[in-house]
Each structure stands twice: as C-alpha cells, then as structure tokens.
mmCIF file of C-alpha atoms in Angstrom:
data_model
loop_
_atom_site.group_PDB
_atom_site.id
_atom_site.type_symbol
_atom_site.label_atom_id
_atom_site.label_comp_id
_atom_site.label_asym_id
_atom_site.label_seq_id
_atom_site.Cartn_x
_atom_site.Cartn_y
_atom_site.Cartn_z
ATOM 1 C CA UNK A 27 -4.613 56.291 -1.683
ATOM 2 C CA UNK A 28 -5.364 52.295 -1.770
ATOM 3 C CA UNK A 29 -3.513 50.104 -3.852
ATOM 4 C CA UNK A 30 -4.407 46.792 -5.548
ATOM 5 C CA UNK A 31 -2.347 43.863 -4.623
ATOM 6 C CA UNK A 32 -2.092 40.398 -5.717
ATOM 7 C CA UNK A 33 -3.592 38.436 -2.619
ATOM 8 C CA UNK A 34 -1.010 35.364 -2.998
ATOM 9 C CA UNK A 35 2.080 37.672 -2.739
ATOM 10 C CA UNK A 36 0.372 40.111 0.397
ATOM 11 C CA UNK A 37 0.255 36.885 1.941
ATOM 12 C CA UNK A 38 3.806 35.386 1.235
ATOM 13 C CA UNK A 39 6.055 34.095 3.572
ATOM 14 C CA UNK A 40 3.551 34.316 6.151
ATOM 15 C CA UNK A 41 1.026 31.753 5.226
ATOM 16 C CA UNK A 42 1.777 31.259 1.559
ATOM 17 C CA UNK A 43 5.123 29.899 0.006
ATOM 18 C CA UNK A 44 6.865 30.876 -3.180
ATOM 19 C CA UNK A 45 5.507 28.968 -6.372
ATOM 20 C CA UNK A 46 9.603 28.643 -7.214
ATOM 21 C CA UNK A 47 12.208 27.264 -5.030
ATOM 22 C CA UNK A 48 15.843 27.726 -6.116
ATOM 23 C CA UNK A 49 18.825 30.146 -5.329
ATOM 24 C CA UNK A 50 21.003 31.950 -7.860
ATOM 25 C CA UNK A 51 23.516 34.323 -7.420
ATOM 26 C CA UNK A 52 24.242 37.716 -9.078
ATOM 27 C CA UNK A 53 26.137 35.566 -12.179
ATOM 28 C CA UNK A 54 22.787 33.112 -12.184
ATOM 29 C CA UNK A 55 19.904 34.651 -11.102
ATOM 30 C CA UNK A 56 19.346 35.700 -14.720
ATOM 31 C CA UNK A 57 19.760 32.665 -16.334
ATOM 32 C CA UNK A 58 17.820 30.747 -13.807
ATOM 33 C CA UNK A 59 14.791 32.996 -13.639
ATOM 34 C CA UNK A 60 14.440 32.969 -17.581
ATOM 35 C CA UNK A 61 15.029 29.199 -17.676
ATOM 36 C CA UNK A 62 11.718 29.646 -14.997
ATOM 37 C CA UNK A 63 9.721 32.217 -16.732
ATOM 38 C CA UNK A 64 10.536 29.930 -20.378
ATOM 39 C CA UNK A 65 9.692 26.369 -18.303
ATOM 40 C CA UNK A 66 6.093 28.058 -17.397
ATOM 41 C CA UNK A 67 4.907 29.122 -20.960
ATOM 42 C CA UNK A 68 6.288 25.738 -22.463
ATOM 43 C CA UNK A 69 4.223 23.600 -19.885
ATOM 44 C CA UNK A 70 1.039 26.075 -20.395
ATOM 45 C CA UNK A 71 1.419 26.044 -24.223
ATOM 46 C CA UNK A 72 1.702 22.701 -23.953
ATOM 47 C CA UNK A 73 -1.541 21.743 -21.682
ATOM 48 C CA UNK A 74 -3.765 24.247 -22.765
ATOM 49 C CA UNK A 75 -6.656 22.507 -22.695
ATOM 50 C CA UNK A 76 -6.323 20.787 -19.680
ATOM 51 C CA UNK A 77 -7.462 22.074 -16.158
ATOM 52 C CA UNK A 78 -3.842 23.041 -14.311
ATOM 53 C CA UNK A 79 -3.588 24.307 -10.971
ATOM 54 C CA UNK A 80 -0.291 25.921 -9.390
ATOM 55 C CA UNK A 81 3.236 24.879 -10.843
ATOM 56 C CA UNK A 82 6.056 24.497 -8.627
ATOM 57 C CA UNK A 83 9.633 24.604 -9.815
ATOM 58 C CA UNK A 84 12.606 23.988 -7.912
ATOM 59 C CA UNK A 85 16.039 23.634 -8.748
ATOM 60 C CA UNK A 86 19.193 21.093 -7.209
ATOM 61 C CA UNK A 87 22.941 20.528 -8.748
ATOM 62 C CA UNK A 88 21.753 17.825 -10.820
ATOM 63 C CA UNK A 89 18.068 18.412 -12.251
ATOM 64 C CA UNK A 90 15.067 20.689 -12.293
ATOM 65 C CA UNK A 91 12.136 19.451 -10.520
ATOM 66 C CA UNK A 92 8.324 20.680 -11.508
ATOM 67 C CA UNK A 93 5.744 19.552 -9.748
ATOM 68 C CA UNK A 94 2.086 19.893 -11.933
ATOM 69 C CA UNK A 95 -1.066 19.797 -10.158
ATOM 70 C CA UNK A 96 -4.113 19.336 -12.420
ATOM 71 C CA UNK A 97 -7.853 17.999 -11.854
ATOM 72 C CA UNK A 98 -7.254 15.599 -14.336
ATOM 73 C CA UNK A 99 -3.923 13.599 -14.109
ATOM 74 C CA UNK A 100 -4.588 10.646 -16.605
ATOM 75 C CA UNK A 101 -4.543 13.146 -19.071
ATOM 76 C CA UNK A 102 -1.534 14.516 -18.781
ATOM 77 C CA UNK A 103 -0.310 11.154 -17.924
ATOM 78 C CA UNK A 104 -1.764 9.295 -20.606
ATOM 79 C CA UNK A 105 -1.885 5.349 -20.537
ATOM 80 C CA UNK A 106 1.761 4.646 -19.642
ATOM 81 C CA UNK A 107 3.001 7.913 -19.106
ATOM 82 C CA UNK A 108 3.976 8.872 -22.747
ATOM 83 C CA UNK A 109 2.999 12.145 -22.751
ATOM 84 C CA UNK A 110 5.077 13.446 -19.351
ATOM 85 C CA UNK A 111 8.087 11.964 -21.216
ATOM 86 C CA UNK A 112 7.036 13.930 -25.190
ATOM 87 C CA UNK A 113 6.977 17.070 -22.383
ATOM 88 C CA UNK A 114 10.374 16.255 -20.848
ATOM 89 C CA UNK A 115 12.081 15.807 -23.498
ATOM 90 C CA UNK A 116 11.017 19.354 -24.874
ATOM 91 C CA UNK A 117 12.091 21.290 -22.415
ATOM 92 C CA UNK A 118 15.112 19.593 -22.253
ATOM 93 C CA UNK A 119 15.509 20.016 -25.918
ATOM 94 C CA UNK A 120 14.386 23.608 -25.652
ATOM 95 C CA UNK A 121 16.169 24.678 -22.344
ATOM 96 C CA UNK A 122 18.848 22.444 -21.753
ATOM 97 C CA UNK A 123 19.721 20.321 -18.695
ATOM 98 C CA UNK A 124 17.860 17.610 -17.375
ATOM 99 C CA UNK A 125 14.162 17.497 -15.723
ATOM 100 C CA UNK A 126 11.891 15.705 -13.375
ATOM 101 C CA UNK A 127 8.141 16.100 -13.749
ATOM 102 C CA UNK A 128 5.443 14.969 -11.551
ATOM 103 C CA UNK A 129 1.928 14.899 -11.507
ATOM 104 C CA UNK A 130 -0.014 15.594 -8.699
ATOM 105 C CA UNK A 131 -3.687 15.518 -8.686
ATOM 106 C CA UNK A 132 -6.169 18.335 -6.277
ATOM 107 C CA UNK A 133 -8.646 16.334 -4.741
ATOM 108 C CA UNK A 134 -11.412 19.212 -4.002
ATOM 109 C CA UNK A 135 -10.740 21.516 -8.220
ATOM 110 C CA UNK A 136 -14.097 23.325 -7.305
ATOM 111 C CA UNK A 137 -11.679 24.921 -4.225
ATOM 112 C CA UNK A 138 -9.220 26.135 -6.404
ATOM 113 C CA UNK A 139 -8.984 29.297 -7.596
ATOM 114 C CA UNK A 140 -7.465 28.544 -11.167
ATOM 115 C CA UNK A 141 -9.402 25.797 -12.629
ATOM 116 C CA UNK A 142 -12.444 27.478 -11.184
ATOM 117 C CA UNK A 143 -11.443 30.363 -13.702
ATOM 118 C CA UNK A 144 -10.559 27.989 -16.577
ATOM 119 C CA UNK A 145 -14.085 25.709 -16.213
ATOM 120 C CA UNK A 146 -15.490 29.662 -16.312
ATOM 121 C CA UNK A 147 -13.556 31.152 -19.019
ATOM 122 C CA UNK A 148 -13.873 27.758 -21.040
ATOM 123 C CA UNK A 149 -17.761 28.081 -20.424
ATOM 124 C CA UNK A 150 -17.956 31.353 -21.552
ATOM 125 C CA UNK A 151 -15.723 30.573 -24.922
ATOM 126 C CA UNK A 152 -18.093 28.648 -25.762
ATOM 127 C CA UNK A 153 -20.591 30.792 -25.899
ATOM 128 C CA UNK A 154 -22.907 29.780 -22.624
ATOM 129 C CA UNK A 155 -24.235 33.089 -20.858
ATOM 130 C CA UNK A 156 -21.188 34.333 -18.302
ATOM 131 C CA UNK A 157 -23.797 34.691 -15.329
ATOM 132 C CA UNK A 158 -24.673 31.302 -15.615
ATOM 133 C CA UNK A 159 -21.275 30.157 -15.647
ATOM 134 C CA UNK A 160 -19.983 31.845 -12.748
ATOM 135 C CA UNK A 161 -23.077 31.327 -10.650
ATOM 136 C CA UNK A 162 -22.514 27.805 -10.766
ATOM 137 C CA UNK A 163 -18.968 28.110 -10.331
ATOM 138 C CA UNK A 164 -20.041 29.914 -7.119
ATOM 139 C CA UNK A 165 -22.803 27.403 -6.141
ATOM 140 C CA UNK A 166 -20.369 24.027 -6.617
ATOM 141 C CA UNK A 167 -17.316 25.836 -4.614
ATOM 142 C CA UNK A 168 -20.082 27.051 -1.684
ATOM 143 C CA UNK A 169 -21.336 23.190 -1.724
ATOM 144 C CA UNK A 170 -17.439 21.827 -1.308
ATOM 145 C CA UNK A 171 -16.880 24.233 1.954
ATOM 146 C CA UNK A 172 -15.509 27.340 0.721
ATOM 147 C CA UNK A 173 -16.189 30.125 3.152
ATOM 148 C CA UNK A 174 -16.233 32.590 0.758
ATOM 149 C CA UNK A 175 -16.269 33.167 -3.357
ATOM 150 C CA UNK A 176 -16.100 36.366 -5.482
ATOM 151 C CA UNK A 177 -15.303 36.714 -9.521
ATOM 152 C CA UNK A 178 -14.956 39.574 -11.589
ATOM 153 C CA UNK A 179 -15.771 39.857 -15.137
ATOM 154 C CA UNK A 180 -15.080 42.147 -17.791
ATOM 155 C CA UNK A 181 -15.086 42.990 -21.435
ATOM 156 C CA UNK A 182 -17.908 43.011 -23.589
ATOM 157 C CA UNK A 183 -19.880 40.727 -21.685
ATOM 158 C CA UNK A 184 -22.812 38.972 -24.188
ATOM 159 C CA UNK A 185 -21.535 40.773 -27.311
ATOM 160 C CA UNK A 186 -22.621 44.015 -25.531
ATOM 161 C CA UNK A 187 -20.924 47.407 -27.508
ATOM 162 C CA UNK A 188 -19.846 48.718 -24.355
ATOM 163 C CA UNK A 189 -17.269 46.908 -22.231
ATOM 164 C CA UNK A 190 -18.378 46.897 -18.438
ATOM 165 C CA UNK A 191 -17.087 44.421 -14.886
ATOM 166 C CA UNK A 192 -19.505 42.872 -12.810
ATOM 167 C CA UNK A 193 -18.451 41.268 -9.564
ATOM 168 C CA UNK A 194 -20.276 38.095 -8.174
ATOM 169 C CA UNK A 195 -20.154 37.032 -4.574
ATOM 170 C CA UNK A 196 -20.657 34.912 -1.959
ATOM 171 C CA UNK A 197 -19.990 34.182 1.748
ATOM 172 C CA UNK A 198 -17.035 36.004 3.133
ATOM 173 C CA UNK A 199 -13.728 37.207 1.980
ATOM 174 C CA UNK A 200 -11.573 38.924 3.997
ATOM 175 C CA UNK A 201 -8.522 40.157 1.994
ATOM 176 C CA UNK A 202 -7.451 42.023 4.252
ATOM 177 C CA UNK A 203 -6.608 39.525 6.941
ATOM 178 C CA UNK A 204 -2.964 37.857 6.505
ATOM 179 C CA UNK A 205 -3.958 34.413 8.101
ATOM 180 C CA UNK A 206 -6.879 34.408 5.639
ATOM 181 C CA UNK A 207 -5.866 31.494 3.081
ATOM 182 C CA UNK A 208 -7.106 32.805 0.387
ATOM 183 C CA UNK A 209 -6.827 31.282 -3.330
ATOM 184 C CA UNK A 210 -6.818 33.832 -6.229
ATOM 185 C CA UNK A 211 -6.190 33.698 -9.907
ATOM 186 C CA UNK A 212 -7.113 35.398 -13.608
ATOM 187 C CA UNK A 213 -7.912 34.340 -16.584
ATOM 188 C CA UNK A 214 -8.756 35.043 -19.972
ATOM 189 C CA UNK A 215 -11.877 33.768 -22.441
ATOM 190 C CA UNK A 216 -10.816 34.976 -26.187
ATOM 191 C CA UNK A 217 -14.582 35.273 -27.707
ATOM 192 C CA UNK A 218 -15.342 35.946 -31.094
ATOM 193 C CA UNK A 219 -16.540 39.720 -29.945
ATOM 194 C CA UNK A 220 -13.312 40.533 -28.176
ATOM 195 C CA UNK A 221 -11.405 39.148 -24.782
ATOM 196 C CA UNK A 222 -13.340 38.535 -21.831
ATOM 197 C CA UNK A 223 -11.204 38.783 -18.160
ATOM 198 C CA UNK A 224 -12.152 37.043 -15.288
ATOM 199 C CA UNK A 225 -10.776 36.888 -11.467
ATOM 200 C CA UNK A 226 -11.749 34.696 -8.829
ATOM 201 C CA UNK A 227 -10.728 34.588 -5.289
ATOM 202 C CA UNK A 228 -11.907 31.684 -3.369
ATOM 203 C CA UNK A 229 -11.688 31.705 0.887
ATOM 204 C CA UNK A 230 -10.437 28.413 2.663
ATOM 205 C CA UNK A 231 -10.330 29.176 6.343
ATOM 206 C CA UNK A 232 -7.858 30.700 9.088
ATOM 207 C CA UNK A 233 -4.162 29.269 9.077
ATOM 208 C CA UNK A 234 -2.897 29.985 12.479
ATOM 209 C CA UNK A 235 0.657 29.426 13.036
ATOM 210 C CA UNK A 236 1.716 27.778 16.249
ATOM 211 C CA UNK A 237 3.552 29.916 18.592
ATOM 212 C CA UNK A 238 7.732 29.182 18.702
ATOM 213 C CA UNK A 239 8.257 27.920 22.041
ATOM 214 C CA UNK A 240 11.530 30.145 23.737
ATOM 215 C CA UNK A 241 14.381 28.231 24.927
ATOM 216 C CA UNK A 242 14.350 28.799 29.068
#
C-alpha cells in the first residue's frame, strides 16, 4: 500500500532544509522543542491576519533568532518598528530569554505555497464562491512562472449538506521526484456552515546539486 507524505519533509535534507535550526541534548531537547512549538503559535496568534510565509527559528548561547517572511512587511513592521518590539517583548515575557526578530519580505507571494492558501481560505471566509477563488489563485501563480499548481478542497463546499474534496490543477507536479522543489502547505477557512480545508502544492523547477569534486 501507498502512503501520504508531507512533500517538504520527503524532500528534506536533500533539497529542502529544516524550518528550525538548533541542537539540544537529551537534558534540552525537551525544553527547546516546546520553547519552538510555543514561539510558533505565539507569532501565528499574533499575525493572524497578515499573509506569513515559512518561519525559521534558530537558536545560539545568547539569543533566539526568528526569521518571518511575509508579503507584507510594513505591516508587521509598522511605521518605526513598534510592533516587532510589542511581539518581542511577549515572547520574552511569555517564554523567557532573549529574542531577535527579523522581517523578511517574498518578492514573488503568488509562488508560495502558504499565502496562496491564506489569500484562498481568506476568500472563501468571506463568502466568495471557492472555485473562483482557487482558479485565480491558479491563474496568478501560472502567470508568475510556476510550472505546476494543484489545491484541494474540502468540507461542505457552498453550504452543500454533504461534505465532498475537489482537486484543481494545473501544469505539472511531479511529487514524486526528489529534486522537484516543490512548495506545499494547508490551511483552514472557518465558515459559518462548518470548516473548509484547503492544500496547495505549487512546482518551482529542478534543483540539481553540483557534483562533490574527489580529492586525487
């Protein structure tokens, strides 16, 4: 028998790289993976209405580092910064130690997989048909260069009694090649007739990795 896989992790250390970066031994690891896990749902309760992409925490002797990517930086930003610093100090208040945030902005948010989802799932919260939603989703990621765009939706799609999926597609994506670079994330709309899923998978290209040359 098959058996589903996240397409991030299939592809990790080979093209991919882990979204955290620290070591812990058998007397940390606990601590420092629930100081992770706890870091995550502060900064996503925190910016839930803005567009974030992938969060990337890594750890030194002295601080914490995260490193937010989001389509729209000035908000998180705000005019002089403000509102990083209201968000450092609360998980330092909340988790202890000290932290460095930065803000990093994605150039091309139609290529990735995660806001693509939120500007869906936000769409269909309020209320705007999901086909027409994702088809543009798929039309605007298609016009940016992807080579290849699928999402699956399920629920009770337009208030419907019966839950059903529905997959949308286009180009090419081949999940089952490793050097595939393949974006991928899910998502949930909460709609006033029940919870609506969503995943999308979005296909950059080919990452080839150049040969190690052997020491004669």
């Amino acid at each position: 028998m098959w058996h589903k896989v996240s397409p991030i992790s299939f592809r990790i250390p080979y093209i991919v790289n882990w979204k955290s970066s620290w070591f812990g031994d058998s007397k940390t690891y606990k601590h420092s993976l629930a100081l992770d896990i706890k870091a995550r749902q502060i900064l996503e309760k925190e910016l839930t209405w803005i567009p974030l992409g992938d969060i990337l925490i890594s750890k030194t002797q002295e601080s914490v580092i995260v490193d937010i990517f989001t389509s729209k930086a000035s908000l998180i930003l705000g005019k002089t910064g403000e509102n990083v610093e209201n968000i450092k100090l609360k998980l330092q208040n909340k988790l202890g130690g000290t932290f460095v945030i930065n803000v990093k902005e994605i150039k091309q948010p139609d290529l990735n997989a995660k806001i693509v989802a939120f500007s869906i799932a936000n769409q269909i919260e309020k209320r705007m048909p999901y086909k027409r939603a994702i088809k543009q989703a798929l039309a605007k990621a298609m016009e940016k260069g992807a080579g290849g765009i699928k999402a699956k939706v399920g629920g009770r799609l337009n208030g419907a009694e019966i839950a059903r999926k529905e997959t949308f597609k286009e180009g090419n994506i081949p999940t089952q090649t490793v050097r595939s670079n393949i974006d991928y994330s899910t998502m949930r709309a909460e709609t006033v007739y029940g919870t609506i899923g969503l995943k999308v998978w979005i296909y950059k290209g080919d990452i080839y990795k150049k040969a190690k040359k052997l020491d004669s």
